[in-house]
Amino acid sequence: MHKGKTGILLIILGNILYLAYTLFCGNEVTPFSEFSSGLLLGLSIGINLTGIILLVLYISKNEKNK
């Protein structure tokens, strides 16, 4: 159950980071703003993928136990 909850929370966190990326990183004029927008996008994608992998592992483990 722990992997399932963690996976869902990571997916939600990744979506919140992507929302922050779309809201705050519209006009990149300085190198720091380009860096921060890339960092936000990379973190959101990485966290989403980690959450999806954890959910797949949790679901496959539960299917084997049935």
PDB file of N, CA and C in Angstrom:
ATOM      1  N   MET A   1       0.819  -1.195   0.000  1.00  0.00           N
ATOM      2  CA  MET A   1       0.000   0.000   0.000  1.00  0.00           C
ATOM      3  C   MET A   1       0.864   1.261   0.000  1.00  0.00           C
ATOM      4  N   HIS A   2       2.048   1.153   0.586  1.00  0.00           N
ATOM      5  CA  HIS A   2       2.919   2.323   0.692  1.00  0.00           C
ATOM      6  C   HIS A   2       3.379   2.791  -0.688  1.00  0.00           C
ATOM      7  N   LYS A   3       3.721   1.843  -1.591  1.00  0.00           N
ATOM      8  CA  LYS A   3       4.167   2.228  -2.930  1.00  0.00           C
ATOM      9  C   LYS A   3       3.044   2.876  -3.725  1.00  0.00           C
ATOM     10  N   GLY A   4       1.827   2.413  -3.506  1.00  0.00           N
ATOM     11  CA  GLY A   4       0.693   2.988  -4.220  1.00  0.00           C
ATOM     12  C   GLY A   4       0.443   4.434  -3.831  1.00  0.00           C
ATOM     13  N   LYS A   5       0.450   4.705  -2.536  1.00  0.00           N
ATOM     14  CA  LYS A   5       0.242   6.078  -2.064  1.00  0.00           C
ATOM     15  C   LYS A   5       1.383   6.987  -2.499  1.00  0.00           C
ATOM     16  N   THR A   6       2.598   6.478  -2.411  1.00  0.00           N
ATOM     17  CA  THR A   6       3.752   7.276  -2.812  1.00  0.00           C
ATOM     18  C   THR A   6       3.704   7.587  -4.301  1.00  0.00           C
ATOM     19  N   GLY A   7       3.321   6.609  -5.108  1.00  0.00           N
ATOM     20  CA  GLY A   7       3.219   6.830  -6.546  1.00  0.00           C
ATOM     21  C   GLY A   7       2.194   7.889  -6.888  1.00  0.00           C
ATOM     22  N   ILE A   8       1.037   7.831  -6.237  1.00  0.00           N
ATOM     23  CA  ILE A   8      -0.005   8.825  -6.497  1.00  0.00           C
ATOM     24  C   ILE A   8       0.453  10.212  -6.060  1.00  0.00           C
ATOM     25  N   LEU A   9       1.097  10.302  -4.903  1.00  0.00           N
ATOM     26  CA  LEU A   9       1.584  11.599  -4.430  1.00  0.00           C
ATOM     27  C   LEU A   9       2.669  12.166  -5.346  1.00  0.00           C
ATOM     28  N   LEU A  10       3.531  11.312  -5.879  1.00  0.00           N
ATOM     29  CA  LEU A  10       4.568  11.790  -6.795  1.00  0.00           C
ATOM     30  C   LEU A  10       3.968  12.291  -8.104  1.00  0.00           C
ATOM     31  N   ILE A  11       2.943  11.617  -8.595  1.00  0.00           N
ATOM     32  CA  ILE A  11       2.289  12.074  -9.822  1.00  0.00           C
ATOM     33  C   ILE A  11       1.622  13.429  -9.591  1.00  0.00           C
ATOM     34  N   ILE A  12       0.974  13.594  -8.445  1.00  0.00           N
ATOM     35  CA  ILE A  12       0.345  14.878  -8.123  1.00  0.00           C
ATOM     36  C   ILE A  12       1.399  15.972  -8.000  1.00  0.00           C
ATOM     37  N   LEU A  13       2.519  15.672  -7.338  1.00  0.00           N
ATOM     38  CA  LEU A  13       3.594  16.654  -7.199  1.00  0.00           C
ATOM     39  C   LEU A  13       4.185  17.026  -8.561  1.00  0.00           C
ATOM     40  N   GLY A  14       4.351  16.047  -9.435  1.00  0.00           N
ATOM     41  CA  GLY A  14       4.853  16.330 -10.776  1.00  0.00           C
ATOM     42  C   GLY A  14       3.917  17.223 -11.562  1.00  0.00           C
ATOM     43  N   ASN A  15       2.613  17.001 -11.418  1.00  0.00           N
ATOM     44  CA  ASN A  15       1.647  17.851 -12.111  1.00  0.00           C
ATOM     45  C   ASN A  15       1.635  19.268 -11.546  1.00  0.00           C
ATOM     46  N   ILE A  16       1.820  19.408 -10.246  1.00  0.00           N
ATOM     47  CA  ILE A  16       1.895  20.743  -9.639  1.00  0.00           C
ATOM     48  C   ILE A  16       3.139  21.480 -10.135  1.00  0.00           C
ATOM     49  N   LEU A  17       4.259  20.771 -10.248  1.00  0.00           N
ATOM     50  CA  LEU A  17       5.474  21.406 -10.769  1.00  0.00           C
ATOM     51  C   LEU A  17       5.306  21.819 -12.228  1.00  0.00           C
ATOM     52  N   TYR A  18       4.610  21.003 -13.019  1.00  0.00           N
ATOM     53  CA  TYR A  18       4.368  21.378 -14.411  1.00  0.00           C
ATOM     54  C   TYR A  18       3.447  22.590 -14.489  1.00  0.00           C
ATOM     55  N   LEU A  19       2.466  22.655 -13.602  1.00  0.00           N
ATOM     56  CA  LEU A  19       1.591  23.824 -13.558  1.00  0.00           C
ATOM     57  C   LEU A  19       2.391  25.074 -13.205  1.00  0.00           C
ATOM     58  N   ALA A  20       3.311  24.957 -12.252  1.00  0.00           N
ATOM     59  CA  ALA A  20       4.175  26.087 -11.904  1.00  0.00           C
ATOM     60  C   ALA A  20       5.049  26.479 -13.091  1.00  0.00           C
ATOM     61  N   TYR A  21       5.509  25.497 -13.856  1.00  0.00           N
ATOM     62  CA  TYR A  21       6.314  25.780 -15.046  1.00  0.00           C
ATOM     63  C   TYR A  21       5.509  26.584 -16.062  1.00  0.00           C
ATOM     64  N   THR A  22       4.258  26.182 -16.302  1.00  0.00           N
ATOM     65  CA  THR A  22       3.458  26.892 -17.300  1.00  0.00           C
ATOM     66  C   THR A  22       3.035  28.278 -16.820  1.00  0.00           C
ATOM     67  N   LEU A  23       2.844  28.450 -15.519  1.00  0.00           N
ATOM     68  CA  LEU A  23       2.403  29.748 -15.015  1.00  0.00           C
ATOM     69  C   LEU A  23       3.544  30.754 -14.896  1.00  0.00           C
ATOM     70  N   PHE A  24       4.695  30.324 -14.406  1.00  0.00           N
ATOM     71  CA  PHE A  24       5.752  31.265 -14.059  1.00  0.00           C
ATOM     72  C   PHE A  24       6.853  31.405 -15.101  1.00  0.00           C
ATOM     73  N   CYS A  25       6.959  30.506 -16.033  1.00  0.00           N
ATOM     74  CA  CYS A  25       8.084  30.535 -16.973  1.00  0.00           C
ATOM     75  C   CYS A  25       7.596  30.827 -18.386  1.00  0.00           C
ATOM     76  N   GLY A  26       6.958  31.950 -18.562  1.00  0.00           N
ATOM     77  CA  GLY A  26       6.450  32.301 -19.877  1.00  0.00           C
ATOM     78  C   GLY A  26       7.460  33.061 -20.713  1.00  0.00           C
ATOM     79  N   ASN A  27       8.117  34.047 -20.128  1.00  0.00           N
ATOM     80  CA  ASN A  27       9.046  34.893 -20.875  1.00  0.00           C
ATOM     81  C   ASN A  27      10.453  34.697 -20.333  1.00  0.00           C
ATOM     82  N   GLU A  28      11.239  33.910 -21.051  1.00  0.00           N
ATOM     83  CA  GLU A  28      12.625  33.695 -20.628  1.00  0.00           C
ATOM     84  C   GLU A  28      13.503  34.787 -21.234  1.00  0.00           C
ATOM     85  N   VAL A  29      14.007  35.677 -20.405  1.00  0.00           N
ATOM     86  CA  VAL A  29      14.877  36.736 -20.894  1.00  0.00           C
ATOM     87  C   VAL A  29      16.281  36.630 -20.329  1.00  0.00           C
ATOM     88  N   THR A  30      16.417  36.072 -19.160  1.00  0.00           N
ATOM     89  CA  THR A  30      17.741  35.956 -18.558  1.00  0.00           C
ATOM     90  C   THR A  30      18.155  34.485 -18.544  1.00  0.00           C
ATOM     91  N   PRO A  31      19.441  34.237 -18.459  1.00  0.00           N
ATOM     92  CA  PRO A  31      19.888  32.843 -18.374  1.00  0.00           C
ATOM     93  C   PRO A  31      19.362  32.113 -17.141  1.00  0.00           C
ATOM     94  N   PHE A  32      19.190  32.837 -16.028  1.00  0.00           N
ATOM     95  CA  PHE A  32      18.666  32.186 -14.830  1.00  0.00           C
ATOM     96  C   PHE A  32      17.221  31.749 -15.019  1.00  0.00           C
ATOM     97  N   SER A  33      16.418  32.551 -15.707  1.00  0.00           N
ATOM     98  CA  SER A  33      15.024  32.160 -15.926  1.00  0.00           C
ATOM     99  C   SER A  33      14.942  30.969 -16.876  1.00  0.00           C
ATOM    100  N   GLU A  34      15.839  30.902 -17.855  1.00  0.00           N
ATOM    101  CA  GLU A  34      15.879  29.724 -18.721  1.00  0.00           C
ATOM    102  C   GLU A  34      16.291  28.487 -17.927  1.00  0.00           C
ATOM    103  N   PHE A  35      17.262  28.648 -17.034  1.00  0.00           N
ATOM    104  CA  PHE A  35      17.695  27.538 -16.194  1.00  0.00           C
ATOM    105  C   PHE A  35      16.577  27.068 -15.277  1.00  0.00           C
ATOM    106  N   SER A  36      15.889  28.010 -14.641  1.00  0.00           N
ATOM    107  CA  SER A  36      14.821  27.627 -13.708  1.00  0.00           C
ATOM    108  C   SER A  36      13.655  26.977 -14.432  1.00  0.00           C
ATOM    109  N   SER A  37      13.332  27.432 -15.634  1.00  0.00           N
ATOM    110  CA  SER A  37      12.243  26.790 -16.368  1.00  0.00           C
ATOM    111  C   SER A  37      12.640  25.385 -16.801  1.00  0.00           C
ATOM    112  N   GLY A  38      13.871  25.199 -17.205  1.00  0.00           N
ATOM    113  CA  GLY A  38      14.341  23.858 -17.549  1.00  0.00           C
ATOM    114  C   GLY A  38      14.382  22.936 -16.351  1.00  0.00           C
ATOM    115  N   LEU A  39      14.772  23.478 -15.214  1.00  0.00           N
ATOM    116  CA  LEU A  39      14.805  22.691 -13.982  1.00  0.00           C
ATOM    117  C   LEU A  39      13.401  22.265 -13.567  1.00  0.00           C
ATOM    118  N   LEU A  40      12.442  23.184 -13.623  1.00  0.00           N
ATOM    119  CA  LEU A  40      11.062  22.846 -13.273  1.00  0.00           C
ATOM    120  C   LEU A  40      10.495  21.787 -14.212  1.00  0.00           C
ATOM    121  N   LEU A  41      10.747  21.940 -15.498  1.00  0.00           N
ATOM    122  CA  LEU A  41      10.236  20.972 -16.462  1.00  0.00           C
ATOM    123  C   LEU A  41      10.883  19.607 -16.263  1.00  0.00           C
ATOM    124  N   GLY A  42      12.183  19.580 -16.065  1.00  0.00           N
ATOM    125  CA  GLY A  42      12.873  18.311 -15.846  1.00  0.00           C
ATOM    126  C   GLY A  42      12.429  17.609 -14.575  1.00  0.00           C
ATOM    127  N   LEU A  43      12.268  18.366 -13.506  1.00  0.00           N
ATOM    128  CA  LEU A  43      11.797  17.772 -12.249  1.00  0.00           C
ATOM    129  C   LEU A  43      10.378  17.237 -12.380  1.00  0.00           C
ATOM    130  N   SER A  44       9.513  17.975 -13.068  1.00  0.00           N
ATOM    131  CA  SER A  44       8.130  17.511 -13.195  1.00  0.00           C
ATOM    132  C   SER A  44       8.055  16.230 -14.010  1.00  0.00           C
ATOM    133  N   ILE A  45       8.820  16.138 -15.081  1.00  0.00           N
ATOM    134  CA  ILE A  45       8.814  14.917 -15.892  1.00  0.00           C
ATOM    135  C   ILE A  45       9.412  13.754 -15.112  1.00  0.00           C
ATOM    136  N   GLY A  46      10.531  13.985 -14.436  1.00  0.00           N
ATOM    137  CA  GLY A  46      11.167  12.916 -13.667  1.00  0.00           C
ATOM    138  C   GLY A  46      10.307  12.405 -12.534  1.00  0.00           C
ATOM    139  N   ILE A  47       9.661  13.312 -11.821  1.00  0.00           N
ATOM    140  CA  ILE A  47       8.812  12.896 -10.703  1.00  0.00           C
ATOM    141  C   ILE A  47       7.581  12.161 -11.207  1.00  0.00           C
ATOM    142  N   ASN A  48       7.002  12.622 -12.322  1.00  0.00           N
ATOM    143  CA  ASN A  48       5.859  11.911 -12.904  1.00  0.00           C
ATOM    144  C   ASN A  48       6.239  10.494 -13.309  1.00  0.00           C
ATOM    145  N   LEU A  49       7.375  10.335 -13.964  1.00  0.00           N
ATOM    146  CA  LEU A  49       7.799   8.997 -14.390  1.00  0.00           C
ATOM    147  C   LEU A  49       8.068   8.086 -13.200  1.00  0.00           C
ATOM    148  N   THR A  50       8.672   8.626 -12.157  1.00  0.00           N
ATOM    149  CA  THR A  50       8.915   7.826 -10.956  1.00  0.00           C
ATOM    150  C   THR A  50       7.605   7.384 -10.321  1.00  0.00           C
ATOM    151  N   GLY A  51       6.633   8.282 -10.253  1.00  0.00           N
ATOM    152  CA  GLY A  51       5.326   7.926  -9.707  1.00  0.00           C
ATOM    153  C   GLY A  51       4.614   6.875 -10.532  1.00  0.00           C
ATOM    154  N   ILE A  52       4.710   6.984 -11.855  1.00  0.00           N
ATOM    155  CA  ILE A  52       4.073   5.997 -12.734  1.00  0.00           C
ATOM    156  C   ILE A  52       4.723   4.633 -12.559  1.00  0.00           C
ATOM    157  N   ILE A  53       6.042   4.598 -12.463  1.00  0.00           N
ATOM    158  CA  ILE A  53       6.742   3.321 -12.275  1.00  0.00           C
ATOM    159  C   ILE A  53       6.355   2.689 -10.949  1.00  0.00           C
ATOM    160  N   LEU A  54       6.278   3.488  -9.891  1.00  0.00           N
ATOM    161  CA  LEU A  54       5.872   2.941  -8.594  1.00  0.00           C
ATOM    162  C   LEU A  54       4.450   2.391  -8.636  1.00  0.00           C
ATOM    163  N   LEU A  55       3.545   3.084  -9.316  1.00  0.00           N
ATOM    164  CA  LEU A  55       2.173   2.590  -9.422  1.00  0.00           C
ATOM    165  C   LEU A  55       2.096   1.298 -10.224  1.00  0.00           C
ATOM    166  N   VAL A  56       2.865   1.207 -11.301  1.00  0.00           N
ATOM    167  CA  VAL A  56       2.871  -0.019 -12.104  1.00  0.00           C
ATOM    168  C   VAL A  56       3.402  -1.185 -11.282  1.00  0.00           C
ATOM    169  N   LEU A  57       4.465  -0.960 -10.521  1.00  0.00           N
ATOM    170  CA  LEU A  57       4.996  -2.018  -9.661  1.00  0.00           C
ATOM    171  C   LEU A  57       3.985  -2.433  -8.604  1.00  0.00           C
ATOM    172  N   TYR A  58       3.290  -1.480  -8.019  1.00  0.00           N
ATOM    173  CA  TYR A  58       2.289  -1.772  -6.991  1.00  0.00           C
ATOM    174  C   TYR A  58       1.124  -2.568  -7.577  1.00  0.00           C
ATOM    175  N   ILE A  59       0.647  -2.160  -8.749  1.00  0.00           N
ATOM    176  CA  ILE A  59      -0.486  -2.856  -9.373  1.00  0.00           C
ATOM    177  C   ILE A  59      -0.091  -4.260  -9.795  1.00  0.00           C
ATOM    178  N   SER A  60       1.101  -4.414 -10.378  1.00  0.00           N
ATOM    179  CA  SER A  60       1.520  -5.749 -10.809  1.00  0.00           C
ATOM    180  C   SER A  60       1.729  -6.680  -9.619  1.00  0.00           C
ATOM    181  N   LYS A  61       2.221  -6.157  -8.514  1.00  0.00           N
ATOM    182  CA  LYS A  61       2.405  -6.981  -7.318  1.00  0.00           C
ATOM    183  C   LYS A  61       1.053  -7.400  -6.746  1.00  0.00           C
ATOM    184  N   ASN A  62       0.071  -6.503  -6.772  1.00  0.00           N
ATOM    185  CA  ASN A  62      -1.260  -6.843  -6.272  1.00  0.00           C
ATOM    186  C   ASN A  62      -1.967  -7.844  -7.174  1.00  0.00           C
ATOM    187  N   GLU A  63      -1.725  -7.785  -8.475  1.00  0.00           N
ATOM    188  CA  GLU A  63      -2.350  -8.740  -9.396  1.00  0.00           C
ATOM    189  C   GLU A  63      -1.780 -10.143  -9.194  1.00  0.00           C
ATOM    190  N   LYS A  64      -0.504 -10.237  -8.853  1.00  0.00           N
ATOM    191  CA  LYS A  64       0.105 -11.546  -8.607  1.00  0.00           C
ATOM    192  C   LYS A  64      -0.431 -12.173  -7.329  1.00  0.00           C
ATOM    193  N   ASN A  65      -0.770 -11.353  -6.350  1.00  0.00           N
ATOM    194  CA  ASN A  65      -1.246 -11.865  -5.064  1.00  0.00           C
ATOM    195  C   ASN A  65      -2.688 -12.349  -5.114  1.00  0.00           C
ATOM    196  N   LYS A  66      -3.438 -11.986  -6.137  1.00  0.00           N
ATOM    197  CA  LYS A  66      -4.848 -12.392  -6.208  1.00  0.00           C
ATOM    198  C   LYS A  66      -5.018 -13.797  -6.666  1.00  0.00           C
TER     199      LYS A  66
END
